[in-house]
Short mmCIF file of C-alpha atoms and ligand atoms in Angstrom, two decimals:
data_model
loop_
_atom_site.label_atom_id
_atom_site.label_comp_id
_atom_site.label_asym_id
_atom_site.label_seq_id
_atom_site.Cartn_x
_atom_site.Cartn_y
_atom_site.Cartn_z
CA MET A 1 3.02 -5.90 14.07
CA HIS A 2 1.81 -9.35 14.84
CA ASP A 3 -0.87 -8.12 17.21
CA ALA A 4 -2.40 -5.85 14.49
CA ILE A 5 -2.44 -8.50 11.72
CA ARG A 6 -3.87 -10.81 14.17
CA ALA A 7 -6.75 -8.40 14.92
CA SER A 8 -7.32 -7.81 11.31
CA LEU A 9 -6.93 -11.34 9.67
CA PRO A 10 -10.94 -11.52 8.75
CA GLU A 11 -10.39 -8.54 6.57
CA LEU A 12 -6.97 -9.39 5.34
CA VAL A 13 -7.53 -12.84 4.27
CA GLN A 14 -9.94 -11.82 1.83
CA TRP A 15 -7.38 -9.86 -0.34
CA LEU A 16 -3.61 -10.68 1.11
CA PRO A 17 -2.29 -14.21 0.08
CA TRP A 18 0.26 -13.85 2.90
CA ALA A 19 -2.64 -13.46 5.32
CA ILE A 20 -4.09 -17.16 4.62
CA GLY A 21 -2.70 -19.45 7.48
CA TYR A 22 -0.77 -16.55 8.96
CA ASP A 23 1.13 -17.20 12.03
CA ARG A 24 4.01 -15.22 14.09
CA SER A 25 6.66 -16.69 11.85
CA VAL A 26 5.26 -15.00 8.96
CA ALA A 27 5.74 -11.60 10.41
CA GLN A 28 8.94 -12.59 11.78
CA ARG A 29 10.22 -13.50 8.29
CA PHE A 30 8.74 -10.23 6.82
CA VAL A 31 10.60 -8.00 9.18
CA ARG A 32 13.70 -10.12 8.36
CA GLU A 33 13.39 -9.95 4.88
CA SER A 34 12.31 -6.35 4.87
CA ALA A 35 15.67 -5.35 6.45
CA SER A 36 17.52 -7.08 3.52
CA ALA A 37 15.22 -5.72 1.10
CA TRP A 38 15.52 -2.39 2.05
CA ASN A 39 19.53 -2.69 2.16
CA ASP A 40 19.25 -4.00 -1.49
CA GLY A 41 16.81 -1.51 -2.91
CA ARG A 42 14.20 -4.32 -3.75
CA ALA A 43 11.53 -2.98 -1.59
CA PHE A 44 10.93 -0.08 1.08
CA ASP A 45 8.44 -1.23 3.87
CA PHE A 46 7.08 1.32 6.39
CA ALA A 47 5.50 0.66 9.71
CA LEU A 48 2.74 2.89 10.12
CA ARG A 49 2.35 4.41 13.68
CA LEU A 50 0.39 7.49 15.19
CA PRO A 51 2.44 10.33 16.22
CA ASP A 52 1.23 10.01 20.09
CA GLU A 53 1.29 6.11 20.18
CA PRO A 54 4.67 5.13 18.70
CA ASP A 55 4.53 1.57 19.97
CA PHE A 56 1.23 0.74 18.51
CA HIS A 57 1.34 -1.03 15.16
CA VAL A 58 -1.20 0.78 12.83
CA GLY A 59 -0.37 -1.17 9.64
CA ASN A 60 2.03 -1.18 6.54
CA VAL A 61 2.91 0.77 3.62
CA SER A 62 5.48 -0.60 1.18
CA VAL A 63 6.97 0.91 -2.10
CA TRP A 64 9.04 -1.27 -4.36
CA PRO A 65 10.47 -1.28 -8.02
CA THR A 66 8.86 -3.73 -10.41
CA SER A 67 10.92 -2.49 -13.31
CA MET A 68 14.40 -0.70 -12.78
CA PRO A 69 14.93 0.24 -16.44
CA ASN A 70 11.50 1.54 -16.80
CA ARG A 71 11.58 3.36 -13.23
CA ILE A 72 8.33 1.74 -12.52
CA GLY A 73 7.45 1.15 -8.90
CA GLU A 74 4.25 -0.42 -7.01
CA ILE A 75 2.54 0.51 -3.58
CA GLY A 76 0.86 -1.92 -1.23
CA TYR A 77 -0.83 -1.49 2.08
CA TRP A 78 -2.97 -2.50 5.04
CA ILE A 79 -4.54 -0.74 8.12
CA ARG A 80 -5.64 -2.62 11.17
CA SER A 81 -9.33 -3.06 11.03
CA ASP A 82 -10.01 -1.57 14.32
CA LEU A 83 -8.57 1.85 12.71
CA THR A 84 -10.05 1.77 9.12
CA GLY A 85 -12.37 4.56 8.15
CA GLU A 86 -10.38 7.43 9.60
CA GLY A 87 -8.33 8.09 6.38
CA LEU A 88 -5.02 6.42 7.42
CA GLY A 89 -5.12 4.36 4.18
CA THR A 90 -5.50 7.34 2.08
CA GLU A 91 -2.74 9.30 3.84
CA ALA A 92 0.00 6.54 3.75
CA THR A 93 -0.76 5.91 0.21
CA ALA A 94 -0.41 9.66 -0.62
CA ARG A 95 3.12 9.62 1.42
CA ALA A 96 4.15 6.56 -0.44
CA LEU A 97 3.30 7.84 -3.86
CA GLN A 98 5.66 11.03 -2.88
CA ILE A 99 8.40 8.81 -1.78
CA GLY A 100 7.88 7.10 -5.02
CA PHE A 101 8.45 10.01 -7.06
CA GLU A 102 10.73 12.46 -4.93
CA GLU A 103 12.95 9.88 -3.32
CA LEU A 104 13.00 6.93 -5.61
CA GLU A 105 12.61 8.94 -8.66
CA TYR A 106 9.89 6.59 -10.68
CA HIS A 107 8.62 7.56 -13.82
CA LYS A 108 5.23 5.58 -13.04
CA VAL A 109 3.94 4.31 -9.77
CA ILE A 110 1.06 1.67 -9.99
CA LEU A 111 -1.46 -0.05 -7.46
CA ARG A 112 -3.00 -3.30 -8.30
CA ILE A 113 -6.18 -4.01 -6.27
CA ALA A 114 -8.48 -7.11 -6.16
CA ALA A 115 -11.81 -6.91 -7.74
CA GLY A 116 -14.37 -6.09 -5.11
CA ASN A 117 -11.90 -4.14 -2.76
CA GLU A 118 -14.08 -1.01 -2.74
CA ARG A 119 -12.54 0.67 0.09
CA SER A 120 -9.12 0.19 -1.66
CA ASP A 121 -10.46 1.48 -4.92
CA ARG A 122 -11.58 4.66 -3.14
CA ILE A 123 -8.08 5.21 -1.70
CA ALA A 124 -6.73 4.92 -5.33
CA LYS A 125 -9.40 7.47 -6.60
CA ARG A 126 -9.11 9.89 -3.89
CA VAL A 127 -5.09 9.88 -4.21
CA GLY A 128 -5.61 10.62 -7.98
CA PHE A 129 -4.43 7.32 -9.39
CA ASN A 130 -5.68 6.58 -13.18
CA TYR A 131 -7.63 3.28 -13.59
CA ASP A 132 -5.90 1.30 -16.25
CA GLY A 133 -8.03 -1.47 -16.61
CA MET A 134 -8.68 -5.00 -15.18
CA LEU A 135 -5.83 -7.91 -15.06
CA ARG A 136 -7.50 -11.29 -15.10
CA HIS A 137 -6.87 -14.08 -12.34
CA GLU A 138 -3.73 -11.72 -11.31
CA VAL A 139 -3.15 -13.12 -7.82
CA ARG A 140 -4.25 -16.42 -6.05
CA VAL A 141 -5.77 -15.95 -2.39
CA GLY A 142 -6.14 -19.24 -1.12
CA ASP A 143 -8.37 -21.12 -3.71
CA ASN A 144 -9.62 -18.05 -5.56
CA TRP A 145 -7.97 -16.27 -8.28
CA LEU A 146 -8.68 -12.52 -8.02
CA ASP A 147 -9.00 -10.51 -11.02
CA HIS A 148 -7.18 -7.01 -9.93
CA SER A 149 -7.72 -3.68 -11.17
CA ALA A 150 -4.56 -1.69 -12.47
CA TRP A 151 -4.12 2.07 -11.72
CA SER A 152 -1.34 4.34 -12.12
CA VAL A 153 0.03 7.79 -11.85
CA LEU A 154 2.58 9.05 -14.22
CA GLU A 155 5.70 11.14 -13.28
CA LEU A 156 4.47 14.20 -15.31
CA GLU A 157 1.30 14.17 -13.33
CA TRP A 158 2.68 14.02 -9.85
CA PRO A 159 3.17 17.79 -9.50
CA GLY A 160 -0.74 18.41 -9.86
CA ILE A 161 -1.53 15.61 -7.83
CA LYS A 162 0.64 16.67 -5.14
CA ARG A 163 -1.05 20.19 -5.29
CA GLN A 164 -4.49 18.47 -4.75
CA LEU A 165 -3.29 16.21 -1.95
CA ARG A 166 -1.88 19.01 0.12
CA ALA A 167 -4.82 21.12 -0.64
CA ASP A 168 -7.07 18.12 0.70
CA GLY A 169 -4.72 18.03 3.86
CA LEU A 170 -3.48 14.59 2.71
CA LEU A 171 0.14 15.33 2.39
CA ARG A 172 1.86 17.59 4.89
CA ARG A 173 4.52 20.15 3.78
CA ARG A 174 8.03 18.97 4.79
C1 COA B 1 -8.23 -0.88 2.09
C2 COA B 1 -7.74 -0.34 3.57
C3 COA B 1 -6.20 -0.08 3.47
C4 COA B 1 -8.50 0.87 3.60
O1 COA B 1 -7.97 1.50 4.84
P1 COA B 1 -8.41 2.94 5.57
O2 COA B 1 -7.45 3.13 6.83
O3 COA B 1 -10.01 2.54 5.99
O4 COA B 1 -8.39 3.77 4.29
P2 COA B 1 -9.33 5.19 4.65
O5 COA B 1 -10.04 5.56 5.88
O6 COA B 1 -8.40 6.27 3.85
O7 COA B 1 -10.60 4.95 3.53
C5 COA B 1 -10.65 4.61 2.32
C6 COA B 1 -11.89 4.71 1.72
O8 COA B 1 -12.71 3.45 2.42
C7 COA B 1 -13.79 3.83 3.11
N1 COA B 1 -14.00 2.80 4.23
C8 COA B 1 -12.89 2.71 5.13
N2 COA B 1 -13.34 1.85 6.23
C9 COA B 1 -14.81 1.73 5.99
C10 COA B 1 -15.70 1.11 6.65
N3 COA B 1 -15.34 0.22 7.70
N4 COA B 1 -16.72 0.97 6.06
C11 COA B 1 -17.35 1.73 5.03
N5 COA B 1 -16.41 2.40 4.22
C12 COA B 1 -14.99 2.47 4.77
C13 COA B 1 -13.75 5.32 3.36
O9 COA B 1 -14.84 6.01 3.67
C14 COA B 1 -12.72 5.80 2.40
O10 COA B 1 -13.52 6.24 1.22
P3 COA B 1 -13.96 7.76 0.92
O11 COA B 1 -12.57 8.41 0.89
O12 COA B 1 -14.55 7.78 -0.23
O13 COA B 1 -14.88 8.09 2.08
C15 COA B 1 -8.08 -1.36 4.67
O14 COA B 1 -9.50 -1.50 4.79
C16 COA B 1 -7.37 -2.51 4.71
O15 COA B 1 -6.31 -2.84 5.10
N6 COA B 1 -7.97 -3.69 4.14
C17 COA B 1 -7.26 -5.05 4.12
C18 COA B 1 -6.03 -5.10 3.25
C19 COA B 1 -6.45 -4.49 1.99
O16 COA B 1 -7.34 -4.40 1.29
N7 COA B 1 -4.91 -3.95 1.43
C20 COA B 1 -5.31 -3.31 0.20
C21 COA B 1 -5.05 -4.10 -0.83
S1 COA B 1 -4.85 -3.33 -2.63
#
């Protein structure tokens, strides 16, 4: 994971606060916290790997609850820069959405995307998220406050979206 992050930093620092000033200890802390968060149900972080190269870290996708009483969860992701543009981000997001509805039983799954992150906007649209609006100064990345667009899928929309994702080959039958 460290190698994948290091090779992707010029892209990651534009959008993800943890990438600023990144060093190996950030990855080590993430792995430790990830394991305890998984055990406590606070977050579910997945390492993305290709079936024929299981030791090569491709990126991460995470699903976590933002409101337990309302059963709302959020998805976040990054893909190593030398493997972008191959559909991996879209496929990982589709699968995380499925986990959100079918395993974690969320009522709503949201995405927040920094204004200007067009590739990520395209993932949201392609997967079938609804555009809900713009949140002002939602996240500080370095010295900049970034507005974020808010996107969501509701539980009742999931069956139709799932059918479409399968038809598009973005979700495998399991
Ligand atoms: C955003 C990100 C996850 C996209 O990952 P990816 O694996 O390239 O995603 P996909 O291959 O599924 O492509 C998503 C869209 O971006 C476009 N895209 C991806 N890489 C591109 C590139 N190098 N040049 C132009 N377009 C590109 C794709 O064409 C696709 O759009 P389409 O479906 O309309 O054709 C990746 O660039 C990344 O990790 N960025 C930094 C971290 C980040 O922004 N995380 C998301 C925070 S909300």
